[in-house]
């Protein structure tokens, strides 16, 4: 009974809080070091995230690294961070951005949605074929391995880490480490391979013609004139602005938690496999809905200035960097060395699919600025949204295309379902429940449906009304 005494309980709580503070401090220090190295080497020019450098430093000093300086308990605390950090990323996603207008964007957004669906469900198809035709006959791997391409390429490090417990419960305990490794491969491939694609596109004349070059000084002058004519809210101290914006993110996450509880109540009432899906659903796909609702309320009440775009961007960026750092530092190198063959097969299969869809199908699905839209989608579907934005800046530095508004609306429509959303959670349960051949066939049917719909849309748009 001694553990129930107030003094004992307080001592244990303080002990855990001390460990949490130490884990956060060390992680922040490693991230700051990685960022400093990345800035000195100008890695952003090559599309290499500085957080990945920090993650490699953490991997070096991890208990299984070359310089094992960190204790095991600290690494266990880091292992629990990705799910929390990804929820913060999703909670801040829509707060600092004006809600896009739907008028005039139906055609480009519909094509963007079709392209994204083909990319995402096609990753399940090529993953299923790779496992069924190569990896299971040769190595006898778990069929759940077929889900790794989508969770790692579309979802990234956060989704790969968050799905680890679900994979383990389904008899695939190595899924988290393999997913994190694949997410790292995708992050590098999206920028390095994507950069080569942009260079080829420029040489082949695929980029949108820039008939009227823009003078940067004129643009900045116009932007300044427009800003000066707009009424600005009274300035707030920086600490107050940060407090308000953190509170807004907290409200968005709280809405996501409430929505998750409602979903789980509904699925529990249905029972069976539906209840299992509801219980497996994490909060972060619903946090983006909370972020959208908070932004909508701010705009409707005329208080959108409360949400600072730079601060919200910094919250999301810092959360994502800490996520990548902690997830990379916690990689199981022994497992990766043992499973290098299936990891290589799946990584190459996913990259080949994404490249093929981007270069062969996208010109037929998207409007005139197809290349800018497609390369943005390639970056997001292989790495993270930031990778896609980097490629877009390389292909369209003067912002002549309409790629970004269409991409933003597409993200809003599909983010709760793909890239760590409902489909990502349901997929391994479907593989186990239906069988991998049935799930792969189902995804293939969705690819054909989405691709066929995208090909028909331009023809329907040409018909007279």
XYZ file of C-alpha atoms in Angstrom:
465
model
C 0.000 0.000 0.000
C 2.996 2.292 0.196
C 2.502 3.263 -3.433
C -0.812 4.887 -2.464
C 0.715 7.239 0.097
C 0.770 10.897 -0.976
C 4.501 11.257 -0.483
C 5.278 8.170 -2.520
C 2.854 9.165 -5.251
C 4.278 12.704 -5.369
C 7.817 11.394 -5.543
C 6.966 9.047 -8.399
C 5.168 11.797 -10.286
C 8.063 14.204 -9.846
C 10.436 11.492 -11.003
C 8.473 10.963 -14.230
C 8.151 14.716 -14.780
C 11.905 15.027 -14.401
C 12.375 12.316 -17.024
C 9.931 14.062 -19.367
C 11.753 17.367 -18.927
C 15.082 15.655 -19.604
C 13.711 13.885 -22.688
C 12.313 17.144 -24.066
C 15.489 19.084 -23.342
C 17.793 16.517 -24.944
C 15.522 16.207 -27.982
C 15.432 19.998 -28.390
C 19.210 20.200 -28.074
C 19.706 17.511 -30.719
C 17.246 19.253 -33.056
C 19.016 22.597 -32.578
C 22.342 20.909 -33.394
C 20.893 19.281 -36.499
C 19.406 22.568 -37.667
C 22.734 24.342 -37.157
C 24.581 21.699 -39.198
C 21.892 21.784 -41.869
C 22.132 25.572 -42.211
C 25.912 25.457 -42.477
C 25.753 22.791 -45.189
C 22.770 24.531 -46.867
C 20.902 21.247 -46.994
C 17.571 22.954 -47.679
C 18.835 23.875 -51.136
C 19.007 20.133 -51.818
C 15.662 19.432 -50.208
C 17.154 17.512 -47.265
C 15.287 18.330 -44.014
C 17.493 19.519 -41.176
C 15.416 17.398 -38.803
C 16.689 14.298 -40.594
C 20.246 15.313 -39.691
C 19.112 15.731 -36.091
C 17.502 12.282 -36.197
C 20.754 10.745 -37.407
C 22.577 12.447 -34.513
C 20.016 10.961 -32.126
C 20.496 7.565 -33.740
C 24.250 7.904 -33.230
C 23.925 8.502 -29.465
C 21.019 6.065 -28.941
C 21.638 2.939 -26.815
C 22.211 0.887 -29.988
C 24.280 3.590 -31.734
C 27.999 4.016 -32.141
C 28.136 6.386 -29.131
C 25.513 5.013 -26.725
C 25.083 8.034 -24.459
C 21.300 8.057 -23.950
C 19.480 5.792 -21.459
C 16.802 3.315 -22.558
C 14.030 5.021 -20.570
C 14.587 8.295 -22.408
C 14.285 6.474 -25.739
C 11.022 4.926 -24.558
C 9.667 8.398 -23.874
C 10.763 9.523 -27.327
C 8.979 6.535 -28.810
C 5.667 7.866 -27.468
C 6.123 11.351 -28.945
C 5.307 10.916 -32.673
C 1.583 10.415 -32.149
C 1.343 13.522 -29.940
C 3.457 15.641 -32.273
C 1.550 14.530 -35.375
C -1.688 15.562 -33.681
C -0.216 19.037 -33.137
C 0.823 19.197 -36.797
C -2.709 18.361 -37.918
C -4.267 20.674 -35.345
C -2.331 23.675 -36.690
C -2.700 22.758 -40.358
C -5.662 24.983 -41.306
C -5.523 27.659 -38.614
C -3.102 30.078 -40.258
C -4.531 29.846 -43.777
C -7.602 31.589 -45.184
C -10.206 29.053 -46.182
C -10.025 28.612 -49.987
C -12.987 29.551 -52.133
C -14.691 26.795 -54.109
C -15.856 28.952 -56.983
C -14.034 28.251 -60.267
C -11.867 25.500 -58.738
C -14.116 22.477 -59.335
C -12.345 21.314 -62.478
C -8.734 21.576 -61.231
C -9.635 20.290 -57.754
C -11.522 17.297 -59.147
C -8.525 16.355 -61.282
C -6.212 16.813 -58.295
C -8.427 14.566 -56.162
C -8.481 11.859 -58.834
C -4.687 11.992 -59.166
C -4.228 11.767 -55.389
C -6.586 8.775 -55.152
C -4.746 6.960 -57.946
C -1.404 7.581 -56.224
C -2.578 6.519 -52.758
C -4.607 3.402 -53.588
C -2.068 2.453 -56.239
C 0.535 2.268 -53.488
C -1.602 -0.410 -51.851
C -1.840 -2.211 -55.190
C 1.898 -2.286 -55.913
C 2.588 -3.124 -52.253
C 0.118 -6.006 -52.379
C 1.573 -7.328 -55.646
C 5.131 -7.057 -54.314
C 4.217 -9.027 -51.195
C 2.068 -11.630 -52.985
C 4.387 -12.249 -55.931
C 7.859 -11.682 -54.463
C 8.180 -11.252 -50.716
C 5.817 -13.942 -49.439
C 7.088 -16.701 -51.764
C 10.732 -15.844 -51.033
C 10.673 -14.693 -47.402
C 7.239 -15.563 -45.990
C 6.629 -12.015 -44.749
C 3.451 -10.811 -43.050
C 0.722 -9.723 -45.489
C 0.353 -6.513 -43.463
C 3.709 -5.464 -44.957
C 1.754 -4.517 -48.091
C 0.448 -1.450 -46.207
C 3.886 0.032 -45.584
C 4.209 2.004 -48.825
C 1.096 4.084 -48.233
C 1.652 4.628 -44.516
C 5.297 5.639 -45.059
C 5.138 7.559 -48.340
C 1.706 9.174 -47.994
C 1.650 9.391 -44.208
C 5.311 9.944 -43.350
C 7.130 9.370 -40.064
C 4.196 10.332 -37.863
C 1.763 7.886 -39.443
C 4.375 5.127 -39.511
C 5.051 5.604 -35.801
C 1.370 5.913 -34.916
C 0.467 2.680 -36.743
C 3.185 0.666 -34.975
C 0.934 -0.651 -32.162
C -1.758 -1.669 -34.672
C 0.788 -3.579 -36.745
C 2.145 -5.303 -33.642
C -1.375 -6.330 -32.581
C -1.889 -7.888 -36.018
C 1.275 -9.990 -35.813
C 3.687 -7.610 -37.530
C 5.833 -6.175 -34.706
C 8.544 -4.870 -37.030
C 6.090 -2.716 -38.976
C 6.860 0.488 -37.101
C 10.619 0.398 -37.661
C 10.277 -0.636 -41.293
C 7.672 2.070 -41.835
C 9.923 4.719 -40.289
C 12.834 3.616 -42.465
C 10.643 3.741 -45.565
C 9.397 7.183 -44.571
C 13.016 8.344 -44.460
C 13.632 6.863 -47.921
C 10.506 8.590 -49.199
C 11.510 11.905 -47.665
C 14.872 11.838 -49.426
C 13.473 10.473 -52.697
C 10.702 13.042 -52.879
C 13.158 15.914 -52.967
C 16.190 14.409 -54.702
C 14.313 12.453 -57.375
C 11.675 15.173 -57.570
C 14.395 17.753 -58.187
C 15.658 15.711 -61.126
C 12.089 15.502 -62.455
C 11.784 19.312 -62.311
C 15.049 19.695 -64.256
C 13.826 17.233 -66.895
C 10.448 18.988 -67.062
C 12.162 22.331 -67.654
C 14.275 20.846 -70.442
C 11.248 19.191 -72.063
C 9.150 22.342 -71.904
C 6.537 20.922 -69.529
C 6.465 23.959 -67.232
C 3.743 26.567 -67.579
C 4.724 29.258 -70.076
C 5.581 32.529 -68.344
C 4.500 35.107 -70.863
C 4.806 38.093 -68.540
C 7.766 37.902 -66.160
C 7.196 39.569 -62.858
C 9.564 42.121 -61.380
C 10.118 41.097 -57.741
C 10.462 44.735 -56.678
C 7.165 45.646 -58.314
C 5.468 42.663 -56.740
C 6.736 43.508 -53.297
C 5.739 47.139 -53.784
C 2.233 46.114 -54.793
C 2.006 43.732 -51.889
C 3.103 46.483 -49.552
C 0.561 48.936 -50.928
C -2.191 46.378 -50.499
C -1.135 45.584 -46.973
C -0.992 49.250 -45.993
C -4.580 49.804 -47.085
C -5.893 46.921 -44.992
C -6.914 47.610 -41.408
C -4.573 45.852 -39.022
C -5.460 44.603 -35.569
C -3.765 46.197 -32.571
C -0.320 44.676 -31.953
C 0.040 42.116 -29.204
C 3.192 41.215 -27.279
C 4.911 38.167 -28.814
C 4.255 36.006 -25.760
C 0.555 36.841 -25.912
C 0.380 36.000 -29.616
C 2.063 32.658 -28.967
C -0.275 31.933 -26.069
C -3.343 32.673 -28.209
C -2.138 30.551 -31.106
C -1.186 27.624 -28.871
C -4.626 27.861 -27.280
C -6.235 27.725 -30.739
C -4.270 24.582 -31.569
C -5.336 23.095 -28.246
C -8.991 23.835 -29.039
C -8.620 22.210 -32.461
C -7.088 19.098 -30.883
C -9.806 19.033 -28.220
C -12.452 19.093 -30.947
C -10.658 16.161 -32.568
C -10.709 14.265 -29.265
C -14.446 14.891 -28.862
C -15.103 13.791 -32.442
C -13.070 10.641 -31.854
C -15.122 9.824 -28.763
C -18.335 10.282 -30.767
C -17.027 8.071 -33.560
C -16.038 5.366 -31.106
C -19.432 5.524 -29.399
C -21.107 5.051 -32.777
C -18.858 2.206 -33.876
C -19.176 0.469 -30.484
C -22.962 0.532 -30.897
C -22.596 -1.205 -34.272
C -20.085 -3.738 -32.929
C -17.987 -6.297 -34.771
C -15.240 -5.189 -37.139
C -16.663 -1.665 -37.248
C -16.064 -1.326 -33.503
C -12.484 -2.562 -33.971
C -11.906 0.121 -36.591
C -13.295 2.811 -34.297
C -11.096 1.751 -31.407
C -8.013 1.704 -33.657
C -8.630 5.193 -35.068
C -6.137 7.753 -33.664
C -7.058 11.351 -32.946
C -4.799 13.113 -35.443
C -6.976 12.623 -38.593
C -9.830 14.313 -36.724
C -7.631 17.132 -35.432
C -7.595 18.612 -38.941
C -11.404 18.844 -38.778
C -11.027 20.694 -35.483
C -8.477 22.988 -37.119
C -10.892 23.684 -39.977
C -13.810 24.390 -37.612
C -11.763 26.795 -35.489
C -10.590 28.654 -38.604
C -14.156 28.842 -39.925
C -15.398 30.268 -36.610
C -12.610 32.842 -36.572
C -13.458 34.003 -40.080
C -17.211 34.102 -39.412
C -16.709 36.226 -36.287
C -14.131 38.540 -37.872
C -11.339 37.335 -35.595
C -9.152 35.561 -38.143
C -6.246 37.837 -37.138
C -6.020 35.868 -33.896
C -4.472 32.997 -35.847
C -1.028 34.154 -36.941
C 0.172 32.389 -40.090
C 3.897 32.636 -39.131
C 3.266 31.323 -35.599
C 1.006 28.496 -36.777
C 3.577 27.589 -39.400
C 6.294 27.563 -36.728
C 4.172 25.356 -34.456
C 3.597 22.879 -37.270
C 7.213 22.979 -38.449
C 8.665 22.563 -34.961
C 6.279 19.682 -34.192
C 7.144 17.978 -37.482
C 10.883 18.458 -36.926
C 10.693 17.041 -33.401
C 8.638 14.159 -34.767
C 11.171 13.302 -37.490
C 14.053 13.647 -35.025
C 12.547 11.381 -32.362
C 11.223 8.816 -34.845
C 14.535 8.539 -36.700
C 16.525 8.318 -33.458
C 14.355 5.386 -32.325
C 14.948 3.256 -35.438
C 15.796 -0.392 -34.816
C 18.969 -0.781 -36.889
C 19.259 -4.512 -36.272
C 15.775 -5.100 -37.659
C 16.451 -2.895 -40.675
C 19.655 -4.775 -41.440
C 17.785 -8.077 -41.279
C 14.891 -6.849 -43.445
C 16.791 -4.793 -46.008
C 15.492 -6.849 -48.944
C 11.733 -6.356 -48.404
C 12.398 -2.727 -47.491
C 14.241 -2.177 -50.790
C 11.597 -3.969 -52.864
C 8.727 -1.968 -51.367
C 10.574 1.360 -51.528
C 11.431 0.895 -55.214
C 7.922 -0.322 -56.048
C 6.333 2.723 -54.433
C 8.762 5.176 -56.018
C 8.299 3.625 -59.474
C 4.516 3.858 -59.156
C 4.587 7.488 -58.055
C 6.923 8.470 -60.883
C 4.877 6.612 -63.493
C 1.593 8.212 -62.412
C 3.185 11.672 -62.224
C 4.730 11.575 -65.688
C 2.241 9.442 -67.646
C -1.211 9.931 -66.137
C -1.086 13.449 -64.668
C -0.888 15.226 -68.091
C -4.231 13.625 -68.973
C -5.950 14.340 -65.658
C -4.925 17.926 -64.939
C -5.345 21.325 -66.676
C -2.679 23.240 -68.590
C -0.382 23.699 -65.592
C -0.337 19.931 -65.080
C 3.369 19.660 -64.349
C 3.359 22.093 -61.426
C 0.326 20.349 -59.951
C 1.752 16.880 -60.549
C 5.192 17.563 -59.089
C 3.542 19.066 -55.998
C 1.466 15.898 -55.659
C 4.527 13.688 -56.223
C 6.402 15.400 -53.405
C 3.521 14.974 -50.979
C 2.735 11.380 -51.997
C 6.383 10.311 -51.676
C 7.599 12.423 -48.765
C 5.672 15.148 -46.985
C 3.668 18.191 -48.052
C 6.722 20.380 -47.443
C 8.626 18.339 -50.045
C 5.866 18.986 -52.557
C 5.913 22.715 -51.806
C 9.682 22.765 -52.279
C 9.327 21.128 -55.705
C 6.569 23.576 -56.608
C 8.841 26.502 -55.761
C 11.505 24.993 -57.999
C 9.059 24.531 -60.894
C 7.019 27.723 -60.392
C 9.089 30.284 -58.457
C 6.907 33.219 -59.571
C 3.613 31.516 -58.650
C 2.062 31.585 -62.134
C 0.155 28.320 -61.746
C -2.981 27.564 -59.748
C -1.391 24.476 -58.193
C -1.411 25.606 -54.566
C -5.131 26.478 -54.195
C -6.166 23.195 -55.834
C -3.711 21.241 -53.695
C -4.949 22.928 -50.504
C -8.567 22.037 -51.237
C -7.570 18.497 -52.149
C -5.727 18.140 -48.843
C -8.778 19.396 -47.005
C -10.992 16.809 -48.711
C -8.691 13.774 -48.489
C -6.459 14.332 -45.438
C -8.952 12.836 -42.946
C -9.006 9.628 -45.005
C -5.578 9.085 -46.549
C -2.017 9.792 -45.390
C -2.631 8.658 -41.831
C -6.402 8.971 -41.884
C -9.250 6.475 -41.765
C -8.091 4.411 -44.764
C -4.576 4.085 -43.351
C -6.028 2.741 -40.095
C -8.529 0.409 -41.785
C -6.101 -1.033 -44.362
C -4.194 -3.511 -42.114
C -7.485 -4.648 -40.549
C -8.875 -5.256 -44.045
C -5.747 -7.167 -45.068
C -6.134 -9.492 -42.098
C -9.932 -9.724 -42.285
C -10.460 -9.955 -46.047
C -7.122 -11.382 -47.085
C -4.405 -9.582 -49.035
C -5.616 -10.661 -52.520
C -9.113 -9.282 -51.889
C -7.808 -6.010 -50.448
C -5.386 -5.578 -53.362
C -8.178 -6.219 -55.869
C -10.429 -3.724 -54.084
C -7.733 -1.048 -54.223
C -7.115 -1.802 -57.910
C -10.817 -1.251 -58.608
C -10.621 2.125 -56.833
C -7.559 3.077 -58.895
C -9.417 2.243 -62.114
C -12.489 4.161 -60.926
C -10.525 7.266 -59.891
C -8.340 7.217 -63.008
C -11.303 6.656 -65.318
C -13.271 9.460 -63.675
C -10.305 11.796 -64.029
C -9.955 10.970 -67.719
C -13.656 11.599 -68.357
C -13.823 14.977 -66.600
C -12.030 16.964 -69.362
C -14.394 15.479 -71.962
C -17.456 16.400 -69.896
C -16.119 19.931 -69.499
C -15.977 20.369 -73.301
C -19.655 19.585 -73.812
C -21.935 22.597 -74.304
C -24.328 23.270 -71.452
